[in-house]
């Protein structure tokens, strides 16, 4: 009997080897699954509860699990009365909650060797906790407490002021952060112009009530997604139903972002001038946004190998003809739920700033005029696909991808679908996108010694 | 640590660039922060001098900031602003000067300290002993009890040859003023003949006064004074004869009459007890 079974397995192996196109994550074609057997391939399960909460999970049988609560509570949802509340909220993630004190949370997470972090962007606030599979119950309890049962005790909140100052000092140390925050401030009239950091005039003035109110208005079930890696979907669903259904309703709807286009110049002593020139692009999820992403790769976005002369980056090759001093240039692309920014970011010596910016913009105009070959497009698509797929290789990247999709669309598109969409971008789409940039109203932000840096109406 | 290395794919539009407190392989752009009291000191920026060091420094998309309870925060606390207070008001003359070695004055300082300590210890021990003994002696008999234990007798009231009886400590006390004849008689008695040999001078301080307890040593009756065959006392219960010194001469009693402690503060008074 054993011999016969062994022979049949042998045939399956040969069968599988013959099918070179067979994916390792899909079951073999023609194989009948018995009804009671568990799926032995991994896929992302997404459930939408009646309250609007989306639950997504992937059981990847890894020894470490990662759970994330994604909330549509980024800095764009701050109002004029509570500017800077998301910065405090980010720092307040480890404060006392109704079910656990600050000490208990810190000690409990450390005791199981886990990690608790909160990341906030302009759109979302993401609470992530990761630990070994067996300890997931403990840290899940803390995660639920932190997202739903915060107390924001006034004295603890006021103790966060030195940390806010420290955050701001470290952010100011990086010119890139300063320029990008200034860029958003100049580009939009509301919502997306709010900085990720607390403004100076609000550093001591964000109170516990502001935090409570912001949470009341924005941490509602319809705006949250509970995502897990390495956890059973049924378990996660139960947790979501039991604990995260606390606030129903859509909460306060954020205002639609209004693009205005402006300029901010941060004069300084630094000999390196950082400058960003952008124009409005498309909202995330649309095909135009995908075209802009491919355009970003066509123009050149970051080094792909550790050392080299960036031969694949059109921007760098173009700017290298304009100046011999050290510089760096990259295409900048940011997409938000209802708007986006696309442009170029340059770092140059103070005396060559004008030439560098002009050369970079000339390259974009060349693309708009149809100067992209099919080979360039293929190369750009391959780079984009590579970047996307490699981001899914880490558990953090995968969780983020699952979470943002669950939050914005309520479903998860597999990597194959995304690859297909990228493949559908054509040369005309690229040219149109570049043309949108060239003709659109520009926003500019610069920092450093701005003696030779042009104004936005001069470029 | 701040980092602007792009971490996510282009299709994931929201999460990007910087992670504030994430330990990992991301390139740290901003070095650590030093906190000195209230001031935040930042290390000088890394020098970007050539194209290679600038390579990849441009951000590709909008930032996201993250905070973690156990990520590296890149903050050091400088303790160079801690001020040690000035103790000159409390220092000895010899060690006020920080530039002079304190070794030479060491011996004199040490001997002074040890002397003062030794003397204090001696005085302290003595004081302790006094206190303890006062507390302990408070448990001994009180003054009224002690007062009852003594009796003061005026000797001028007792004529020669007469015996007076006093109550003392619940027992009868015989005070006898002896004549010269009685004294010499008692002194001449041969001690070897006595049942309880005791010389008269061992029983009296002043030979003219004999002070004894009036309790017969046989069975405790009170002897009658100036009675009996020997010119002393006679116990009527069983016929014990005592002489003028209170010694047993004839009869069943085994011992002489007990002589209590007494003293003569002056010629006219005796205090017994």
PDB file of N, CA and C in Angstrom, chain A residues 90 94 110 114-121 123 166-167 169-171 173 176 180-181 196-197 296 302-303 307 310 326-328 330 332-335 345 347 384 391 400 404 408, chain B residues 2 4 8-15 20 29-30 33 35 40 42-43 45 48-52 54-70 73 75:
ATOM      1  N   UNK A  90       0.099  60.962  18.957  1.00  0.00           N
ATOM      2  CA  UNK A  90       1.164  59.995  18.644  1.00  0.00           C
ATOM      3  C   UNK A  90       2.005  59.719  19.886  1.00  0.00           C
ATOM      4  N   UNK A  94       1.372  55.850  24.732  1.00  0.00           N
ATOM      5  CA  UNK A  94       1.824  55.013  25.838  1.00  0.00           C
ATOM      6  C   UNK A  94       1.332  55.521  27.181  1.00  0.00           C
ATOM      7  N   UNK A 110       7.109  44.931  27.153  1.00  0.00           N
ATOM      8  CA  UNK A 110       8.519  44.544  27.266  1.00  0.00           C
ATOM      9  C   UNK A 110       8.668  43.129  27.790  1.00  0.00           C
ATOM     10  N   UNK A 114       7.745  42.306  23.020  1.00  0.00           N
ATOM     11  CA  UNK A 114       7.028  42.865  21.888  1.00  0.00           C
ATOM     12  C   UNK A 114       7.440  44.289  21.616  1.00  0.00           C
ATOM     13  N   UNK A 115       6.759  44.861  20.652  1.00  0.00           N
ATOM     14  CA  UNK A 115       7.033  46.238  20.285  1.00  0.00           C
ATOM     15  C   UNK A 115       5.714  46.929  20.003  1.00  0.00           C
ATOM     16  N   UNK A 116       5.550  48.088  20.568  1.00  0.00           N
ATOM     17  CA  UNK A 116       4.312  48.835  20.371  1.00  0.00           C
ATOM     18  C   UNK A 116       4.693  50.173  19.774  1.00  0.00           C
ATOM     19  N   UNK A 117       4.139  50.485  18.622  1.00  0.00           N
ATOM     20  CA  UNK A 117       4.500  51.753  18.009  1.00  0.00           C
ATOM     21  C   UNK A 117       3.285  52.355  17.331  1.00  0.00           C
ATOM     22  N   UNK A 118       3.348  53.626  17.152  1.00  0.00           N
ATOM     23  CA  UNK A 118       2.281  54.319  16.431  1.00  0.00           C
ATOM     24  C   UNK A 118       2.945  55.196  15.375  1.00  0.00           C
ATOM     25  N   UNK A 119       2.412  55.129  14.167  1.00  0.00           N
ATOM     26  CA  UNK A 119       2.933  55.915  13.056  1.00  0.00           C
ATOM     27  C   UNK A 119       1.801  56.767  12.545  1.00  0.00           C
ATOM     28  N   UNK A 120       2.094  58.011  12.284  1.00  0.00           N
ATOM     29  CA  UNK A 120       1.019  58.814  11.726  1.00  0.00           C
ATOM     30  C   UNK A 120       1.504  59.529  10.482  1.00  0.00           C
ATOM     31  N   UNK A 121       0.638  59.582   9.509  1.00  0.00           N
ATOM     32  CA  UNK A 121       0.911  60.319   8.288  1.00  0.00           C
ATOM     33  C   UNK A 121      -0.197  61.352   8.161  1.00  0.00           C
ATOM     34  N   UNK A 123      -2.753  61.124   6.327  1.00  0.00           N
ATOM     35  CA  UNK A 123      -4.063  60.492   6.179  1.00  0.00           C
ATOM     36  C   UNK A 123      -4.442  59.636   7.363  1.00  0.00           C
ATOM     37  N   UNK A 166      11.407  68.064  21.782  1.00  0.00           N
ATOM     38  CA  UNK A 166      12.513  67.263  21.296  1.00  0.00           C
ATOM     39  C   UNK A 166      12.243  66.765  19.884  1.00  0.00           C
ATOM     40  N   UNK A 167      10.996  66.323  19.654  1.00  0.00           N
ATOM     41  CA  UNK A 167      10.607  65.880  18.309  1.00  0.00           C
ATOM     42  C   UNK A 167      10.817  66.996  17.305  1.00  0.00           C
ATOM     43  N   UNK A 169      12.745  69.590  17.550  1.00  0.00           N
ATOM     44  CA  UNK A 169      14.160  69.918  17.348  1.00  0.00           C
ATOM     45  C   UNK A 169      14.797  68.924  16.394  1.00  0.00           C
ATOM     46  N   UNK A 170      14.450  67.648  16.562  1.00  0.00           N
ATOM     47  CA  UNK A 170      15.026  66.654  15.663  1.00  0.00           C
ATOM     48  C   UNK A 170      14.498  66.803  14.248  1.00  0.00           C
ATOM     49  N   UNK A 171      13.222  67.189  14.127  1.00  0.00           N
ATOM     50  CA  UNK A 171      12.681  67.379  12.779  1.00  0.00           C
ATOM     51  C   UNK A 171      13.331  68.581  12.115  1.00  0.00           C
ATOM     52  N   UNK A 173      16.217  69.545  12.487  1.00  0.00           N
ATOM     53  CA  UNK A 173      17.579  69.199  12.125  1.00  0.00           C
ATOM     54  C   UNK A 173      17.658  68.639  10.704  1.00  0.00           C
ATOM     55  N   UNK A 176      15.088  68.061   4.916  1.00  0.00           N
ATOM     56  CA  UNK A 176      14.057  67.446   4.073  1.00  0.00           C
ATOM     57  C   UNK A 176      12.691  67.544   4.716  1.00  0.00           C
ATOM     58  N   UNK A 180       9.509  69.579   3.157  1.00  0.00           N
ATOM     59  CA  UNK A 180       8.269  68.894   2.781  1.00  0.00           C
ATOM     60  C   UNK A 180       7.086  69.435   3.574  1.00  0.00           C
ATOM     61  N   UNK A 181       7.301  69.706   4.863  1.00  0.00           N
ATOM     62  CA  UNK A 181       6.198  70.281   5.633  1.00  0.00           C
ATOM     63  C   UNK A 181       5.844  71.657   5.094  1.00  0.00           C
ATOM     64  N   UNK A 196       2.755  67.468  10.320  1.00  0.00           N
ATOM     65  CA  UNK A 196       2.777  66.291  11.184  1.00  0.00           C
ATOM     66  C   UNK A 196       3.273  66.640  12.578  1.00  0.00           C
ATOM     67  N   UNK A 197       3.889  67.815  12.693  1.00  0.00           N
ATOM     68  CA  UNK A 197       4.411  68.237  13.985  1.00  0.00           C
ATOM     69  C   UNK A 197       3.574  69.371  14.542  1.00  0.00           C
ATOM     70  N   UNK A 296       7.193  58.897 -12.034  1.00  0.00           N
ATOM     71  CA  UNK A 296       8.242  59.121 -11.042  1.00  0.00           C
ATOM     72  C   UNK A 296       9.422  58.202 -11.303  1.00  0.00           C
ATOM     73  N   UNK A 302      15.469  57.860  -6.716  1.00  0.00           N
ATOM     74  CA  UNK A 302      16.317  57.202  -5.730  1.00  0.00           C
ATOM     75  C   UNK A 302      17.262  56.199  -6.342  1.00  0.00           C
ATOM     76  N   UNK A 303      18.372  55.971  -5.665  1.00  0.00           N
ATOM     77  CA  UNK A 303      19.358  55.028  -6.197  1.00  0.00           C
ATOM     78  C   UNK A 303      18.840  53.598  -6.061  1.00  0.00           C
ATOM     79  N   UNK A 307      26.176  52.111  -5.122  1.00  0.00           N
ATOM     80  CA  UNK A 307      27.064  53.144  -5.653  1.00  0.00           C
ATOM     81  C   UNK A 307      26.922  53.163  -7.157  1.00  0.00           C
ATOM     82  N   UNK A 310      23.900  56.548 -11.288  1.00  0.00           N
ATOM     83  CA  UNK A 310      22.457  56.675 -11.541  1.00  0.00           C
ATOM     84  C   UNK A 310      22.162  56.845 -13.025  1.00  0.00           C
ATOM     85  N   UNK A 326      28.430  68.769  -6.375  1.00  0.00           N
ATOM     86  CA  UNK A 326      27.579  67.695  -5.869  1.00  0.00           C
ATOM     87  C   UNK A 326      26.118  68.133  -5.790  1.00  0.00           C
ATOM     88  N   UNK A 327      25.238  67.233  -6.139  1.00  0.00           N
ATOM     89  CA  UNK A 327      23.813  67.534  -6.100  1.00  0.00           C
ATOM     90  C   UNK A 327      23.054  66.230  -5.933  1.00  0.00           C
ATOM     91  N   UNK A 328      21.765  66.341  -5.703  1.00  0.00           N
ATOM     92  CA  UNK A 328      20.900  65.170  -5.788  1.00  0.00           C
ATOM     93  C   UNK A 328      19.531  65.638  -6.248  1.00  0.00           C
ATOM     94  N   UNK A 330      15.462  64.101  -7.332  1.00  0.00           N
ATOM     95  CA  UNK A 330      14.568  62.951  -7.393  1.00  0.00           C
ATOM     96  C   UNK A 330      13.184  63.453  -7.725  1.00  0.00           C
ATOM     97  N   UNK A 332       9.356  63.619  -6.983  1.00  0.00           N
ATOM     98  CA  UNK A 332       8.599  63.558  -5.743  1.00  0.00           C
ATOM     99  C   UNK A 332       7.146  63.255  -6.069  1.00  0.00           C
ATOM    100  N   UNK A 333       6.582  62.261  -5.412  1.00  0.00           N
ATOM    101  CA  UNK A 333       5.203  61.878  -5.694  1.00  0.00           C
ATOM    102  C   UNK A 333       4.512  61.507  -4.398  1.00  0.00           C
ATOM    103  N   UNK A 334       3.489  62.254  -4.027  1.00  0.00           N
ATOM    104  CA  UNK A 334       2.721  61.931  -2.830  1.00  0.00           C
ATOM    105  C   UNK A 334       1.248  61.914  -3.206  1.00  0.00           C
ATOM    106  N   UNK A 335       0.548  60.831  -2.866  1.00  0.00           N
ATOM    107  CA  UNK A 335      -0.881  60.754  -3.196  1.00  0.00           C
ATOM    108  C   UNK A 335      -1.681  60.636  -1.923  1.00  0.00           C
ATOM    109  N   UNK A 345      12.363  67.147  -6.455  1.00  0.00           N
ATOM    110  CA  UNK A 345      13.028  67.598  -5.233  1.00  0.00           C
ATOM    111  C   UNK A 345      14.504  67.666  -5.544  1.00  0.00           C
ATOM    112  N   UNK A 347      18.567  68.858  -4.340  1.00  0.00           N
ATOM    113  CA  UNK A 347      19.531  69.317  -3.333  1.00  0.00           C
ATOM    114  C   UNK A 347      20.747  69.775  -4.120  1.00  0.00           C
ATOM    115  N   UNK A 384       9.187  50.066 -10.756  1.00  0.00           N
ATOM    116  CA  UNK A 384       8.036  50.272  -9.878  1.00  0.00           C
ATOM    117  C   UNK A 384       7.518  48.951  -9.322  1.00  0.00           C
ATOM    118  N   UNK A 391       8.562  45.806  -1.226  1.00  0.00           N
ATOM    119  CA  UNK A 391       8.009  46.371   0.003  1.00  0.00           C
ATOM    120  C   UNK A 391       7.105  45.378   0.705  1.00  0.00           C
ATOM    121  N   UNK A 400       1.304  47.227   6.248  1.00  0.00           N
ATOM    122  CA  UNK A 400       0.915  48.561   5.816  1.00  0.00           C
ATOM    123  C   UNK A 400       0.108  48.494   4.526  1.00  0.00           C
ATOM    124  N   UNK A 404      -3.718  49.814   4.549  1.00  0.00           N
ATOM    125  CA  UNK A 404      -4.166  50.992   3.817  1.00  0.00           C
ATOM    126  C   UNK A 404      -5.210  50.610   2.784  1.00  0.00           C
ATOM    127  N   UNK A 408      -8.992  52.149   2.860  1.00  0.00           N
ATOM    128  CA  UNK A 408      -9.517  53.024   1.822  1.00  0.00           C
ATOM    129  C   UNK A 408     -10.539  52.319   0.940  1.00  0.00           C
TER     130      UNK A 408
ATOM    131  N   UNK B   2      15.616  59.650  12.725  1.00  0.00           N
ATOM    132  CA  UNK B   2      14.922  60.062  11.506  1.00  0.00           C
ATOM    133  C   UNK B   2      15.554  59.363  10.330  1.00  0.00           C
ATOM    134  N   UNK B   4      15.143  59.103   5.948  1.00  0.00           N
ATOM    135  CA  UNK B   4      14.363  59.411   4.771  1.00  0.00           C
ATOM    136  C   UNK B   4      14.580  58.383   3.682  1.00  0.00           C
ATOM    137  N   UNK B   8       8.669  52.142   1.564  1.00  0.00           N
ATOM    138  CA  UNK B   8       7.493  51.462   1.054  1.00  0.00           C
ATOM    139  C   UNK B   8       7.460  51.557  -0.453  1.00  0.00           C
ATOM    140  N   UNK B   9       6.583  50.800  -1.027  1.00  0.00           N
ATOM    141  CA  UNK B   9       6.450  50.807  -2.473  1.00  0.00           C
ATOM    142  C   UNK B   9       5.694  52.027  -2.933  1.00  0.00           C
ATOM    143  N   UNK B  10       5.776  52.288  -4.188  1.00  0.00           N
ATOM    144  CA  UNK B  10       5.134  53.485  -4.721  1.00  0.00           C
ATOM    145  C   UNK B  10       3.625  53.353  -4.698  1.00  0.00           C
ATOM    146  N   UNK B  11       3.103  52.137  -4.725  1.00  0.00           N
ATOM    147  CA  UNK B  11       1.663  52.016  -4.789  1.00  0.00           C
ATOM    148  C   UNK B  11       1.025  52.206  -3.434  1.00  0.00           C
ATOM    149  N   UNK B  12       1.814  52.120  -2.415  1.00  0.00           N
ATOM    150  CA  UNK B  12       1.248  52.321  -1.092  1.00  0.00           C
ATOM    151  C   UNK B  12       1.429  53.778  -0.764  1.00  0.00           C
ATOM    152  N   UNK B  13       0.402  54.538  -0.897  1.00  0.00           N
ATOM    153  CA  UNK B  13       0.629  55.969  -0.966  1.00  0.00           C
ATOM    154  C   UNK B  13       0.780  56.659   0.381  1.00  0.00           C
ATOM    155  N   UNK B  14       0.394  56.037   1.434  1.00  0.00           N
ATOM    156  CA  UNK B  14       0.251  56.838   2.639  1.00  0.00           C
ATOM    157  C   UNK B  14       1.455  56.761   3.552  1.00  0.00           C
ATOM    158  N   UNK B  15       2.044  55.635   3.683  1.00  0.00           N
ATOM    159  CA  UNK B  15       3.112  55.458   4.650  1.00  0.00           C
ATOM    160  C   UNK B  15       4.414  55.625   3.979  1.00  0.00           C
ATOM    161  N   UNK B  20      10.571  57.624  13.106  1.00  0.00           N
ATOM    162  CA  UNK B  20      11.310  58.348  14.131  1.00  0.00           C
ATOM    163  C   UNK B  20      12.030  57.413  15.082  1.00  0.00           C
ATOM    164  N   UNK B  29      19.541  59.686   9.361  1.00  0.00           N
ATOM    165  CA  UNK B  29      20.022  60.933   8.801  1.00  0.00           C
ATOM    166  C   UNK B  29      20.379  61.910   9.903  1.00  0.00           C
ATOM    167  N   UNK B  30      19.590  61.870  10.935  1.00  0.00           N
ATOM    168  CA  UNK B  30      19.776  62.850  11.996  1.00  0.00           C
ATOM    169  C   UNK B  30      20.462  62.171  13.163  1.00  0.00           C
ATOM    170  N   UNK B  33      20.262  63.527  19.826  1.00  0.00           N
ATOM    171  CA  UNK B  33      19.971  64.799  20.482  1.00  0.00           C
ATOM    172  C   UNK B  33      20.514  64.705  21.897  1.00  0.00           C
ATOM    173  N   UNK B  35      20.189  66.296  25.683  1.00  0.00           N
ATOM    174  CA  UNK B  35      19.358  67.157  26.516  1.00  0.00           C
ATOM    175  C   UNK B  35      20.165  67.636  27.696  1.00  0.00           C
ATOM    176  N   UNK B  40      18.036  71.764  24.420  1.00  0.00           N
ATOM    177  CA  UNK B  40      18.231  70.630  23.516  1.00  0.00           C
ATOM    178  C   UNK B  40      19.426  70.955  22.632  1.00  0.00           C
ATOM    179  N   UNK B  42      21.908  69.806  19.653  1.00  0.00           N
ATOM    180  CA  UNK B  42      21.949  68.853  18.545  1.00  0.00           C
ATOM    181  C   UNK B  42      23.366  68.731  18.044  1.00  0.00           C
ATOM    182  N   UNK B  43      23.731  67.516  17.716  1.00  0.00           N
ATOM    183  CA  UNK B  43      25.076  67.306  17.176  1.00  0.00           C
ATOM    184  C   UNK B  43      25.214  68.010  15.847  1.00  0.00           C
ATOM    185  N   UNK B  45      25.691  68.670  12.000  1.00  0.00           N
ATOM    186  CA  UNK B  45      25.150  67.852  10.923  1.00  0.00           C
ATOM    187  C   UNK B  45      26.273  67.088  10.230  1.00  0.00           C
ATOM    188  N   UNK B  48      27.737  66.745   3.976  1.00  0.00           N
ATOM    189  CA  UNK B  48      27.458  66.175   2.656  1.00  0.00           C
ATOM    190  C   UNK B  48      28.349  66.892   1.662  1.00  0.00           C
ATOM    191  N   UNK B  49      29.450  66.266   1.300  1.00  0.00           N
ATOM    192  CA  UNK B  49      30.462  66.988   0.537  1.00  0.00           C
ATOM    193  C   UNK B  49      30.591  66.519  -0.899  1.00  0.00           C
ATOM    194  N   UNK B  50      30.122  65.321  -1.188  1.00  0.00           N
ATOM    195  CA  UNK B  50      30.354  64.825  -2.531  1.00  0.00           C
ATOM    196  C   UNK B  50      29.076  64.219  -3.058  1.00  0.00           C
ATOM    197  N   UNK B  51      29.095  63.912  -4.328  1.00  0.00           N
ATOM    198  CA  UNK B  51      27.865  63.407  -4.928  1.00  0.00           C
ATOM    199  C   UNK B  51      27.442  62.083  -4.293  1.00  0.00           C
ATOM    200  N   UNK B  52      28.423  61.290  -3.895  1.00  0.00           N
ATOM    201  CA  UNK B  52      28.043  59.989  -3.346  1.00  0.00           C
ATOM    202  C   UNK B  52      27.328  60.136  -1.999  1.00  0.00           C
ATOM    203  N   UNK B  54      25.576  62.593  -1.132  1.00  0.00           N
ATOM    204  CA  UNK B  54      24.260  63.177  -1.369  1.00  0.00           C
ATOM    205  C   UNK B  54      23.310  62.208  -2.046  1.00  0.00           C
ATOM    206  N   UNK B  55      23.840  61.121  -2.552  1.00  0.00           N
ATOM    207  CA  UNK B  55      23.038  60.194  -3.329  1.00  0.00           C
ATOM    208  C   UNK B  55      21.927  59.597  -2.480  1.00  0.00           C
ATOM    209  N   UNK B  56      20.707  59.768  -2.875  1.00  0.00           N
ATOM    210  CA  UNK B  56      19.595  59.183  -2.134  1.00  0.00           C
ATOM    211  C   UNK B  56      19.072  60.051  -1.015  1.00  0.00           C
ATOM    212  N   UNK B  57      19.580  61.273  -0.888  1.00  0.00           N
ATOM    213  CA  UNK B  57      19.123  62.116   0.204  1.00  0.00           C
ATOM    214  C   UNK B  57      17.808  62.810  -0.118  1.00  0.00           C
ATOM    215  N   UNK B  58      17.412  62.846  -1.399  1.00  0.00           N
ATOM    216  CA  UNK B  58      16.141  63.501  -1.717  1.00  0.00           C
ATOM    217  C   UNK B  58      14.998  62.583  -1.356  1.00  0.00           C
ATOM    218  N   UNK B  59      13.987  63.101  -0.701  1.00  0.00           N
ATOM    219  CA  UNK B  59      12.827  62.261  -0.397  1.00  0.00           C
ATOM    220  C   UNK B  59      11.995  62.054  -1.655  1.00  0.00           C
ATOM    221  N   UNK B  60      11.330  60.922  -1.726  1.00  0.00           N
ATOM    222  CA  UNK B  60      10.519  60.596  -2.900  1.00  0.00           C
ATOM    223  C   UNK B  60       9.041  60.767  -2.670  1.00  0.00           C
ATOM    224  N   UNK B  61       8.664  60.847  -1.398  1.00  0.00           N
ATOM    225  CA  UNK B  61       7.249  61.002  -1.120  1.00  0.00           C
ATOM    226  C   UNK B  61       7.085  61.604   0.267  1.00  0.00           C
ATOM    227  N   UNK B  62       5.830  61.865   0.642  1.00  0.00           N
ATOM    228  CA  UNK B  62       5.587  62.551   1.902  1.00  0.00           C
ATOM    229  C   UNK B  62       5.960  61.708   3.107  1.00  0.00           C
ATOM    230  N   UNK B  63       6.244  62.328   4.236  1.00  0.00           N
ATOM    231  CA  UNK B  63       6.747  61.596   5.384  1.00  0.00           C
ATOM    232  C   UNK B  63       5.636  61.049   6.272  1.00  0.00           C
ATOM    233  N   UNK B  64       6.031  60.084   7.083  1.00  0.00           N
ATOM    234  CA  UNK B  64       5.197  59.639   8.191  1.00  0.00           C
ATOM    235  C   UNK B  64       6.127  59.538   9.387  1.00  0.00           C
ATOM    236  N   UNK B  65       5.628  59.883  10.521  1.00  0.00           N
ATOM    237  CA  UNK B  65       6.469  59.862  11.715  1.00  0.00           C
ATOM    238  C   UNK B  65       5.962  58.775  12.635  1.00  0.00           C
ATOM    239  N   UNK B  66       6.889  58.032  13.224  1.00  0.00           N
ATOM    240  CA  UNK B  66       6.398  57.017  14.143  1.00  0.00           C
ATOM    241  C   UNK B  66       7.132  57.088  15.468  1.00  0.00           C
ATOM    242  N   UNK B  67       6.424  56.691  16.501  1.00  0.00           N
ATOM    243  CA  UNK B  67       6.915  56.726  17.871  1.00  0.00           C
ATOM    244  C   UNK B  67       6.720  55.339  18.444  1.00  0.00           C
ATOM    245  N   UNK B  68       7.729  54.879  19.163  1.00  0.00           N
ATOM    246  CA  UNK B  68       7.609  53.532  19.713  1.00  0.00           C
ATOM    247  C   UNK B  68       8.031  53.548  21.166  1.00  0.00           C
ATOM    248  N   UNK B  69       7.436  52.670  21.969  1.00  0.00           N
ATOM    249  CA  UNK B  69       7.843  52.684  23.373  1.00  0.00           C
ATOM    250  C   UNK B  69       9.187  52.020  23.572  1.00  0.00           C
ATOM    251  N   UNK B  70       9.582  51.154  22.677  1.00  0.00           N
ATOM    252  CA  UNK B  70      10.920  50.600  22.860  1.00  0.00           C
ATOM    253  C   UNK B  70      11.748  50.697  21.598  1.00  0.00           C
ATOM    254  N   UNK B  73      15.471  56.246  20.766  1.00  0.00           N
ATOM    255  CA  UNK B  73      14.997  57.616  20.671  1.00  0.00           C
ATOM    256  C   UNK B  73      16.112  58.574  20.326  1.00  0.00           C
ATOM    257  N   UNK B  75      18.248  60.067  22.178  1.00  0.00           N
ATOM    258  CA  UNK B  75      18.390  61.211  23.081  1.00  0.00           C
ATOM    259  C   UNK B  75      19.356  60.849  24.186  1.00  0.00           C
TER     260      UNK B  75
END
